[in-house]
């Protein structure tokens, strides 16, 4: 599925000659993306004492970004992310299952220093709400919430417009459990 998605995007990029305006005042960009790598998957794998018996799977991180250009170089909006990471181990009759859910919603702002044809780089930061919940699936008394719900982010990203209304984006910065995301953006 991921390969088909990537090939489709590359075909559109190479076969569509567009002269889209990438960033203008009053633009609204809505992006849907998927995180590259899951930091919580790596964390659970490293935390288990017998890694050879432990498997970790994750769903996400998924992210949704909404930006409004209220100035010719500054946008503000919301970023939401979600991921679920599951770990399990079985050895000599011992069974262990755990799950970590991560959810975030942040207000953020980006500075767009310049645009070149269809390319719109940006840098920014955000602050908002993070919610983490750890669940031991075999022992309900081992369910924990991580103290403190204040979260923050910093991001460095870029959009490449393949049509006047459609772009691909890539971003470095924490959202929902990943340190990088990529996806599609629709401009309104």
JSON list of C-alpha atoms in Angstrom, two decimals:
[
{"chain": "A", "resi": 1, "resn": "UNK", "atom": "CA", "xyz": [0.00, 0.00, 0.00]},
{"chain": "A", "resi": 2, "resn": "UNK", "atom": "CA", "xyz": [2.78, 2.45, 0.91]},
{"chain": "A", "resi": 3, "resn": "UNK", "atom": "CA", "xyz": [4.65, 1.64, -2.32]},
{"chain": "A", "resi": 4, "resn": "UNK", "atom": "CA", "xyz": [1.54, 2.25, -4.44]},
{"chain": "A", "resi": 5, "resn": "UNK", "atom": "CA", "xyz": [0.99, 5.59, -2.65]},
{"chain": "A", "resi": 6, "resn": "UNK", "atom": "CA", "xyz": [4.61, 6.67, -3.19]},
{"chain": "A", "resi": 7, "resn": "UNK", "atom": "CA", "xyz": [4.63, 5.64, -6.86]},
{"chain": "A", "resi": 8, "resn": "UNK", "atom": "CA", "xyz": [1.34, 7.50, -7.47]},
{"chain": "A", "resi": 9, "resn": "UNK", "atom": "CA", "xyz": [2.73, 10.68, -5.94]},
{"chain": "A", "resi": 10, "resn": "UNK", "atom": "CA", "xyz": [5.94, 10.46, -7.97]},
{"chain": "A", "resi": 11, "resn": "UNK", "atom": "CA", "xyz": [3.99, 9.96, -11.20]},
{"chain": "A", "resi": 12, "resn": "UNK", "atom": "CA", "xyz": [1.85, 13.02, -10.54]},
{"chain": "A", "resi": 13, "resn": "UNK", "atom": "CA", "xyz": [4.92, 15.10, -9.68]},
{"chain": "A", "resi": 14, "resn": "UNK", "atom": "CA", "xyz": [6.85, 14.14, -12.81]},
{"chain": "A", "resi": 15, "resn": "UNK", "atom": "CA", "xyz": [3.94, 14.26, -15.27]},
{"chain": "A", "resi": 16, "resn": "UNK", "atom": "CA", "xyz": [2.24, 17.45, -14.12]},
{"chain": "A", "resi": 17, "resn": "UNK", "atom": "CA", "xyz": [3.79, 20.76, -15.13]},
{"chain": "A", "resi": 18, "resn": "UNK", "atom": "CA", "xyz": [2.19, 23.22, -12.75]},
{"chain": "A", "resi": 19, "resn": "UNK", "atom": "CA", "xyz": [2.84, 26.86, -12.00]},
{"chain": "A", "resi": 20, "resn": "UNK", "atom": "CA", "xyz": [0.92, 26.94, -8.73]},
{"chain": "A", "resi": 21, "resn": "UNK", "atom": "CA", "xyz": [1.11, 29.85, -6.33]},
{"chain": "A", "resi": 22, "resn": "UNK", "atom": "CA", "xyz": [2.38, 28.06, -3.25]},
{"chain": "A", "resi": 23, "resn": "UNK", "atom": "CA", "xyz": [1.74, 30.42, -0.33]},
{"chain": "A", "resi": 24, "resn": "UNK", "atom": "CA", "xyz": [-0.44, 33.53, -0.26]},
{"chain": "A", "resi": 25, "resn": "UNK", "atom": "CA", "xyz": [-2.26, 35.47, 2.41]},
{"chain": "A", "resi": 26, "resn": "UNK", "atom": "CA", "xyz": [-5.68, 33.92, 3.29]},
{"chain": "A", "resi": 27, "resn": "UNK", "atom": "CA", "xyz": [-4.73, 30.45, 1.99]},
{"chain": "A", "resi": 28, "resn": "UNK", "atom": "CA", "xyz": [-5.90, 27.45, 3.98]},
{"chain": "A", "resi": 29, "resn": "UNK", "atom": "CA", "xyz": [-3.83, 24.27, 3.79]},
{"chain": "A", "resi": 30, "resn": "UNK", "atom": "CA", "xyz": [-5.15, 20.95, 5.13]},
{"chain": "A", "resi": 31, "resn": "UNK", "atom": "CA", "xyz": [-2.63, 18.13, 5.28]},
{"chain": "A", "resi": 32, "resn": "UNK", "atom": "CA", "xyz": [-3.05, 14.45, 6.07]},
{"chain": "A", "resi": 33, "resn": "UNK", "atom": "CA", "xyz": [0.11, 12.52, 6.76]},
{"chain": "A", "resi": 34, "resn": "UNK", "atom": "CA", "xyz": [1.81, 9.50, 8.19]},
{"chain": "A", "resi": 35, "resn": "UNK", "atom": "CA", "xyz": [4.80, 9.49, 10.49]},
{"chain": "A", "resi": 36, "resn": "UNK", "atom": "CA", "xyz": [8.09, 7.96, 9.46]},
{"chain": "A", "resi": 37, "resn": "UNK", "atom": "CA", "xyz": [9.26, 5.78, 12.30]},
{"chain": "A", "resi": 38, "resn": "UNK", "atom": "CA", "xyz": [7.51, 5.52, 15.65]},
{"chain": "A", "resi": 39, "resn": "UNK", "atom": "CA", "xyz": [9.59, 6.65, 18.63]},
{"chain": "A", "resi": 40, "resn": "UNK", "atom": "CA", "xyz": [7.31, 4.75, 21.05]},
{"chain": "A", "resi": 41, "resn": "UNK", "atom": "CA", "xyz": [7.88, 1.50, 19.16]},
{"chain": "A", "resi": 42, "resn": "UNK", "atom": "CA", "xyz": [11.63, 1.94, 19.68]},
{"chain": "A", "resi": 43, "resn": "UNK", "atom": "CA", "xyz": [11.08, 2.91, 23.34]},
{"chain": "A", "resi": 44, "resn": "UNK", "atom": "CA", "xyz": [8.98, -0.19, 24.17]},
{"chain": "A", "resi": 45, "resn": "UNK", "atom": "CA", "xyz": [11.43, -2.46, 22.38]},
{"chain": "A", "resi": 46, "resn": "UNK", "atom": "CA", "xyz": [14.40, -1.03, 24.32]},
{"chain": "A", "resi": 47, "resn": "UNK", "atom": "CA", "xyz": [12.56, -1.14, 27.67]},
{"chain": "A", "resi": 48, "resn": "UNK", "atom": "CA", "xyz": [11.93, -4.91, 27.65]},
{"chain": "A", "resi": 49, "resn": "UNK", "atom": "CA", "xyz": [14.58, -7.03, 29.37]},
{"chain": "A", "resi": 50, "resn": "UNK", "atom": "CA", "xyz": [14.48, -9.94, 26.88]},
{"chain": "A", "resi": 51, "resn": "UNK", "atom": "CA", "xyz": [14.21, -8.36, 23.42]},
{"chain": "A", "resi": 52, "resn": "UNK", "atom": "CA", "xyz": [14.59, -11.66, 21.58]},
{"chain": "A", "resi": 53, "resn": "UNK", "atom": "CA", "xyz": [11.14, -12.76, 22.90]},
{"chain": "A", "resi": 54, "resn": "UNK", "atom": "CA", "xyz": [9.42, -9.40, 22.53]},
{"chain": "A", "resi": 55, "resn": "UNK", "atom": "CA", "xyz": [7.62, -8.13, 19.42]},
{"chain": "A", "resi": 56, "resn": "UNK", "atom": "CA", "xyz": [6.34, -4.61, 18.89]},
{"chain": "A", "resi": 57, "resn": "UNK", "atom": "CA", "xyz": [3.78, -3.41, 16.35]},
{"chain": "A", "resi": 58, "resn": "UNK", "atom": "CA", "xyz": [2.43, 0.06, 15.82]},
{"chain": "A", "resi": 59, "resn": "UNK", "atom": "CA", "xyz": [-0.47, 1.81, 14.15]},
{"chain": "A", "resi": 60, "resn": "UNK", "atom": "CA", "xyz": [0.41, 5.30, 13.02]},
{"chain": "A", "resi": 61, "resn": "UNK", "atom": "CA", "xyz": [1.46, 7.87, 13.79]},
{"chain": "A", "resi": 62, "resn": "UNK", "atom": "CA", "xyz": [-1.23, 9.59, 11.76]},
{"chain": "A", "resi": 63, "resn": "UNK", "atom": "CA", "xyz": [-1.37, 13.38, 11.63]},
{"chain": "A", "resi": 64, "resn": "UNK", "atom": "CA", "xyz": [-3.70, 16.11, 10.44]},
{"chain": "A", "resi": 65, "resn": "UNK", "atom": "CA", "xyz": [-2.42, 19.66, 9.96]},
{"chain": "A", "resi": 66, "resn": "UNK", "atom": "CA", "xyz": [-4.52, 22.75, 9.28]},
{"chain": "A", "resi": 67, "resn": "UNK", "atom": "CA", "xyz": [-2.81, 26.09, 8.51]},
{"chain": "A", "resi": 68, "resn": "UNK", "atom": "CA", "xyz": [-4.26, 29.52, 7.73]},
{"chain": "A", "resi": 69, "resn": "UNK", "atom": "CA", "xyz": [-2.04, 32.17, 6.13]},
{"chain": "A", "resi": 70, "resn": "UNK", "atom": "CA", "xyz": [-2.96, 35.34, 7.99]},
{"chain": "A", "resi": 71, "resn": "UNK", "atom": "CA", "xyz": [0.12, 37.17, 6.68]},
{"chain": "A", "resi": 72, "resn": "UNK", "atom": "CA", "xyz": [2.14, 36.85, 3.46]},
{"chain": "A", "resi": 73, "resn": "UNK", "atom": "CA", "xyz": [4.90, 35.02, 5.41]},
{"chain": "A", "resi": 74, "resn": "UNK", "atom": "CA", "xyz": [3.17, 33.63, 8.55]},
{"chain": "A", "resi": 75, "resn": "UNK", "atom": "CA", "xyz": [0.59, 30.91, 9.02]},
{"chain": "A", "resi": 76, "resn": "UNK", "atom": "CA", "xyz": [-1.06, 29.53, 12.13]},
{"chain": "A", "resi": 77, "resn": "UNK", "atom": "CA", "xyz": [-3.12, 26.45, 12.75]},
{"chain": "A", "resi": 78, "resn": "UNK", "atom": "CA", "xyz": [-3.60, 23.15, 14.50]},
{"chain": "A", "resi": 79, "resn": "UNK", "atom": "CA", "xyz": [-1.71, 19.86, 14.39]},
{"chain": "A", "resi": 80, "resn": "UNK", "atom": "CA", "xyz": [-3.24, 16.63, 15.67]},
{"chain": "A", "resi": 81, "resn": "UNK", "atom": "CA", "xyz": [-1.53, 13.26, 15.89]},
{"chain": "A", "resi": 82, "resn": "UNK", "atom": "CA", "xyz": [-2.32, 9.73, 17.07]},
{"chain": "A", "resi": 83, "resn": "UNK", "atom": "CA", "xyz": [-0.42, 6.47, 17.38]},
{"chain": "A", "resi": 84, "resn": "UNK", "atom": "CA", "xyz": [-0.92, 3.15, 19.13]},
{"chain": "A", "resi": 85, "resn": "UNK", "atom": "CA", "xyz": [1.97, 0.84, 19.93]},
{"chain": "A", "resi": 86, "resn": "UNK", "atom": "CA", "xyz": [1.51, -2.76, 21.10]},
{"chain": "A", "resi": 87, "resn": "UNK", "atom": "CA", "xyz": [4.14, -5.02, 22.59]},
{"chain": "A", "resi": 88, "resn": "UNK", "atom": "CA", "xyz": [3.93, -8.69, 23.51]},
{"chain": "A", "resi": 89, "resn": "UNK", "atom": "CA", "xyz": [6.22, -11.44, 24.75]},
{"chain": "A", "resi": 90, "resn": "UNK", "atom": "CA", "xyz": [5.73, -15.15, 25.32]},
{"chain": "A", "resi": 91, "resn": "UNK", "atom": "CA", "xyz": [8.35, -17.46, 26.81]},
{"chain": "A", "resi": 92, "resn": "UNK", "atom": "CA", "xyz": [7.97, -20.73, 28.82]},
{"chain": "A", "resi": 93, "resn": "UNK", "atom": "CA", "xyz": [4.31, -20.04, 29.61]},
{"chain": "A", "resi": 94, "resn": "UNK", "atom": "CA", "xyz": [4.94, -16.41, 30.54]},
{"chain": "A", "resi": 95, "resn": "UNK", "atom": "CA", "xyz": [2.69, -14.03, 28.58]},
{"chain": "A", "resi": 96, "resn": "UNK", "atom": "CA", "xyz": [3.06, -10.26, 28.58]},
{"chain": "A", "resi": 97, "resn": "UNK", "atom": "CA", "xyz": [1.05, -7.72, 26.57]},
{"chain": "A", "resi": 98, "resn": "UNK", "atom": "CA", "xyz": [1.16, -3.95, 26.73]},
{"chain": "A", "resi": 99, "resn": "UNK", "atom": "CA", "xyz": [-0.14, -0.98, 24.78]},
{"chain": "A", "resi": 100, "resn": "UNK", "atom": "CA", "xyz": [0.81, 2.69, 24.61]},
{"chain": "A", "resi": 101, "resn": "UNK", "atom": "CA", "xyz": [-1.57, 5.25, 23.09]},
{"chain": "A", "resi": 102, "resn": "UNK", "atom": "CA", "xyz": [-0.28, 8.71, 22.21]},
{"chain": "A", "resi": 103, "resn": "UNK", "atom": "CA", "xyz": [-2.52, 11.62, 21.19]},
{"chain": "A", "resi": 104, "resn": "UNK", "atom": "CA", "xyz": [-1.58, 15.25, 20.67]},
{"chain": "A", "resi": 105, "resn": "UNK", "atom": "CA", "xyz": [-3.30, 18.43, 19.56]},
{"chain": "A", "resi": 106, "resn": "UNK", "atom": "CA", "xyz": [-1.21, 21.57, 19.25]},
{"chain": "A", "resi": 107, "resn": "UNK", "atom": "CA", "xyz": [-1.68, 25.17, 18.21]},
{"chain": "A", "resi": 108, "resn": "UNK", "atom": "CA", "xyz": [1.24, 26.10, 16.00]},
{"chain": "A", "resi": 109, "resn": "UNK", "atom": "CA", "xyz": [2.65, 28.83, 13.80]},
{"chain": "A", "resi": 110, "resn": "UNK", "atom": "CA", "xyz": [5.01, 28.70, 10.83]},
{"chain": "A", "resi": 111, "resn": "UNK", "atom": "CA", "xyz": [7.24, 31.26, 9.16]},
{"chain": "A", "resi": 112, "resn": "UNK", "atom": "CA", "xyz": [7.52, 30.94, 5.36]},
{"chain": "A", "resi": 113, "resn": "UNK", "atom": "CA", "xyz": [10.74, 32.82, 4.47]},
{"chain": "A", "resi": 114, "resn": "UNK", "atom": "CA", "xyz": [10.41, 32.47, 0.68]},
{"chain": "A", "resi": 115, "resn": "UNK", "atom": "CA", "xyz": [8.76, 30.46, -2.07]},
{"chain": "A", "resi": 116, "resn": "UNK", "atom": "CA", "xyz": [10.34, 29.26, -5.28]},
{"chain": "A", "resi": 117, "resn": "UNK", "atom": "CA", "xyz": [7.88, 28.25, -8.00]},
{"chain": "A", "resi": 118, "resn": "UNK", "atom": "CA", "xyz": [5.97, 25.34, -6.44]},
{"chain": "A", "resi": 119, "resn": "UNK", "atom": "CA", "xyz": [8.21, 24.95, -3.38]},
{"chain": "A", "resi": 120, "resn": "UNK", "atom": "CA", "xyz": [7.15, 26.39, 0.02]},
{"chain": "A", "resi": 121, "resn": "UNK", "atom": "CA", "xyz": [9.61, 25.81, 2.91]},
{"chain": "A", "resi": 122, "resn": "UNK", "atom": "CA", "xyz": [8.67, 26.77, 6.48]},
{"chain": "A", "resi": 123, "resn": "UNK", "atom": "CA", "xyz": [9.88, 26.66, 10.06]},
{"chain": "A", "resi": 124, "resn": "UNK", "atom": "CA", "xyz": [7.82, 26.98, 13.21]},
{"chain": "A", "resi": 125, "resn": "UNK", "atom": "CA", "xyz": [6.74, 25.79, 16.60]},
{"chain": "A", "resi": 126, "resn": "UNK", "atom": "CA", "xyz": [3.70, 24.89, 18.62]},
{"chain": "A", "resi": 127, "resn": "UNK", "atom": "CA", "xyz": [2.29, 24.31, 22.06]},
{"chain": "A", "resi": 128, "resn": "UNK", "atom": "CA", "xyz": [-0.68, 22.30, 23.25]},
{"chain": "A", "resi": 129, "resn": "UNK", "atom": "CA", "xyz": [-2.05, 19.11, 24.74]},
{"chain": "A", "resi": 130, "resn": "UNK", "atom": "CA", "xyz": [-0.40, 15.68, 24.84]},
{"chain": "A", "resi": 131, "resn": "UNK", "atom": "CA", "xyz": [-2.07, 12.57, 26.22]},
{"chain": "A", "resi": 132, "resn": "UNK", "atom": "CA", "xyz": [-0.22, 9.30, 26.74]},
{"chain": "A", "resi": 133, "resn": "UNK", "atom": "CA", "xyz": [-1.79, 6.19, 28.23]},
{"chain": "A", "resi": 134, "resn": "UNK", "atom": "CA", "xyz": [0.05, 2.97, 29.06]},
{"chain": "A", "resi": 135, "resn": "UNK", "atom": "CA", "xyz": [-2.02, -0.21, 29.48]},
{"chain": "A", "resi": 136, "resn": "UNK", "atom": "CA", "xyz": [-0.79, -3.62, 30.62]},
{"chain": "A", "resi": 137, "resn": "UNK", "atom": "CA", "xyz": [-3.40, -5.76, 28.87]},
{"chain": "A", "resi": 138, "resn": "UNK", "atom": "CA", "xyz": [-3.08, -8.64, 31.34]},
{"chain": "A", "resi": 139, "resn": "UNK", "atom": "CA", "xyz": [-3.07, -6.55, 34.53]},
{"chain": "A", "resi": 140, "resn": "UNK", "atom": "CA", "xyz": [-5.60, -3.71, 34.59]},
{"chain": "A", "resi": 141, "resn": "UNK", "atom": "CA", "xyz": [-4.01, -2.26, 37.73]},
{"chain": "A", "resi": 142, "resn": "UNK", "atom": "CA", "xyz": [-0.89, -1.46, 35.66]},
{"chain": "A", "resi": 143, "resn": "UNK", "atom": "CA", "xyz": [-2.65, 1.22, 33.58]},
{"chain": "A", "resi": 144, "resn": "UNK", "atom": "CA", "xyz": [-0.88, 4.57, 33.78]},
{"chain": "A", "resi": 145, "resn": "UNK", "atom": "CA", "xyz": [-1.26, 8.06, 32.41]},
{"chain": "A", "resi": 146, "resn": "UNK", "atom": "CA", "xyz": [1.89, 10.05, 31.96]},
{"chain": "A", "resi": 147, "resn": "UNK", "atom": "CA", "xyz": [1.85, 13.06, 34.29]},
{"chain": "A", "resi": 148, "resn": "UNK", "atom": "CA", "xyz": [1.68, 16.46, 32.66]},
{"chain": "A", "resi": 149, "resn": "UNK", "atom": "CA", "xyz": [-0.25, 17.16, 29.51]},
{"chain": "A", "resi": 150, "resn": "UNK", "atom": "CA", "xyz": [1.61, 20.21, 28.23]},
{"chain": "A", "resi": 151, "resn": "UNK", "atom": "CA", "xyz": [3.42, 19.56, 25.00]},
{"chain": "A", "resi": 152, "resn": "UNK", "atom": "CA", "xyz": [5.39, 21.57, 22.52]},
{"chain": "A", "resi": 153, "resn": "UNK", "atom": "CA", "xyz": [6.90, 21.09, 19.11]},
{"chain": "A", "resi": 154, "resn": "UNK", "atom": "CA", "xyz": [9.31, 22.57, 16.63]},
{"chain": "A", "resi": 155, "resn": "UNK", "atom": "CA", "xyz": [9.04, 21.83, 12.94]},
{"chain": "A", "resi": 156, "resn": "UNK", "atom": "CA", "xyz": [10.96, 22.31, 9.74]},
{"chain": "A", "resi": 157, "resn": "UNK", "atom": "CA", "xyz": [9.07, 21.44, 6.61]},
{"chain": "A", "resi": 158, "resn": "UNK", "atom": "CA", "xyz": [8.23, 22.10, 2.99]},
{"chain": "A", "resi": 159, "resn": "UNK", "atom": "CA", "xyz": [5.35, 21.68, 0.58]},
{"chain": "A", "resi": 160, "resn": "UNK", "atom": "CA", "xyz": [5.74, 20.98, -3.11]},
{"chain": "A", "resi": 161, "resn": "UNK", "atom": "CA", "xyz": [2.66, 21.93, -5.15]},
{"chain": "A", "resi": 162, "resn": "UNK", "atom": "CA", "xyz": [2.00, 19.49, -7.97]},
{"chain": "A", "resi": 163, "resn": "UNK", "atom": "CA", "xyz": [-1.20, 21.33, -8.95]},
{"chain": "A", "resi": 164, "resn": "UNK", "atom": "CA", "xyz": [-2.56, 24.69, -7.79]},
{"chain": "A", "resi": 165, "resn": "UNK", "atom": "CA", "xyz": [-4.68, 22.88, -5.16]},
{"chain": "A", "resi": 166, "resn": "UNK", "atom": "CA", "xyz": [-2.66, 19.73, -4.35]},
{"chain": "A", "resi": 167, "resn": "UNK", "atom": "CA", "xyz": [0.76, 19.41, -2.74]},
{"chain": "A", "resi": 168, "resn": "UNK", "atom": "CA", "xyz": [2.97, 16.82, -1.11]},
{"chain": "A", "resi": 169, "resn": "UNK", "atom": "CA", "xyz": [4.65, 17.77, 2.13]},
{"chain": "A", "resi": 170, "resn": "UNK", "atom": "CA", "xyz": [7.45, 16.56, 4.35]},
{"chain": "A", "resi": 171, "resn": "UNK", "atom": "CA", "xyz": [8.19, 17.77, 7.84]},
{"chain": "A", "resi": 172, "resn": "UNK", "atom": "CA", "xyz": [10.72, 17.16, 10.59]},
{"chain": "A", "resi": 173, "resn": "UNK", "atom": "CA", "xyz": [9.20, 17.65, 14.05]},
{"chain": "A", "resi": 174, "resn": "UNK", "atom": "CA", "xyz": [7.36, 15.57, 16.61]},
{"chain": "A", "resi": 175, "resn": "UNK", "atom": "CA", "xyz": [3.68, 14.77, 15.94]},
{"chain": "A", "resi": 176, "resn": "UNK", "atom": "CA", "xyz": [1.88, 11.79, 17.48]},
{"chain": "A", "resi": 177, "resn": "UNK", "atom": "CA", "xyz": [4.96, 9.64, 17.97]},
{"chain": "A", "resi": 178, "resn": "UNK", "atom": "CA", "xyz": [7.16, 10.33, 14.95]},
{"chain": "A", "resi": 179, "resn": "UNK", "atom": "CA", "xyz": [9.98, 12.76, 14.31]},
{"chain": "A", "resi": 180, "resn": "UNK", "atom": "CA", "xyz": [9.15, 13.12, 10.61]},
{"chain": "A", "resi": 181, "resn": "UNK", "atom": "CA", "xyz": [5.96, 13.04, 8.58]},
{"chain": "A", "resi": 182, "resn": "UNK", "atom": "CA", "xyz": [5.00, 13.04, 4.94]},
{"chain": "A", "resi": 183, "resn": "UNK", "atom": "CA", "xyz": [1.67, 13.25, 3.19]},
{"chain": "A", "resi": 184, "resn": "UNK", "atom": "CA", "xyz": [-0.71, 15.21, 0.99]},
{"chain": "A", "resi": 185, "resn": "UNK", "atom": "CA", "xyz": [-1.91, 18.80, 1.30]},
{"chain": "A", "resi": 186, "resn": "UNK", "atom": "CA", "xyz": [-5.02, 20.38, -0.17]},
{"chain": "A", "resi": 187, "resn": "UNK", "atom": "CA", "xyz": [-5.10, 24.16, -0.58]},
{"chain": "A", "resi": 188, "resn": "UNK", "atom": "CA", "xyz": [-8.37, 26.09, -0.28]}
]
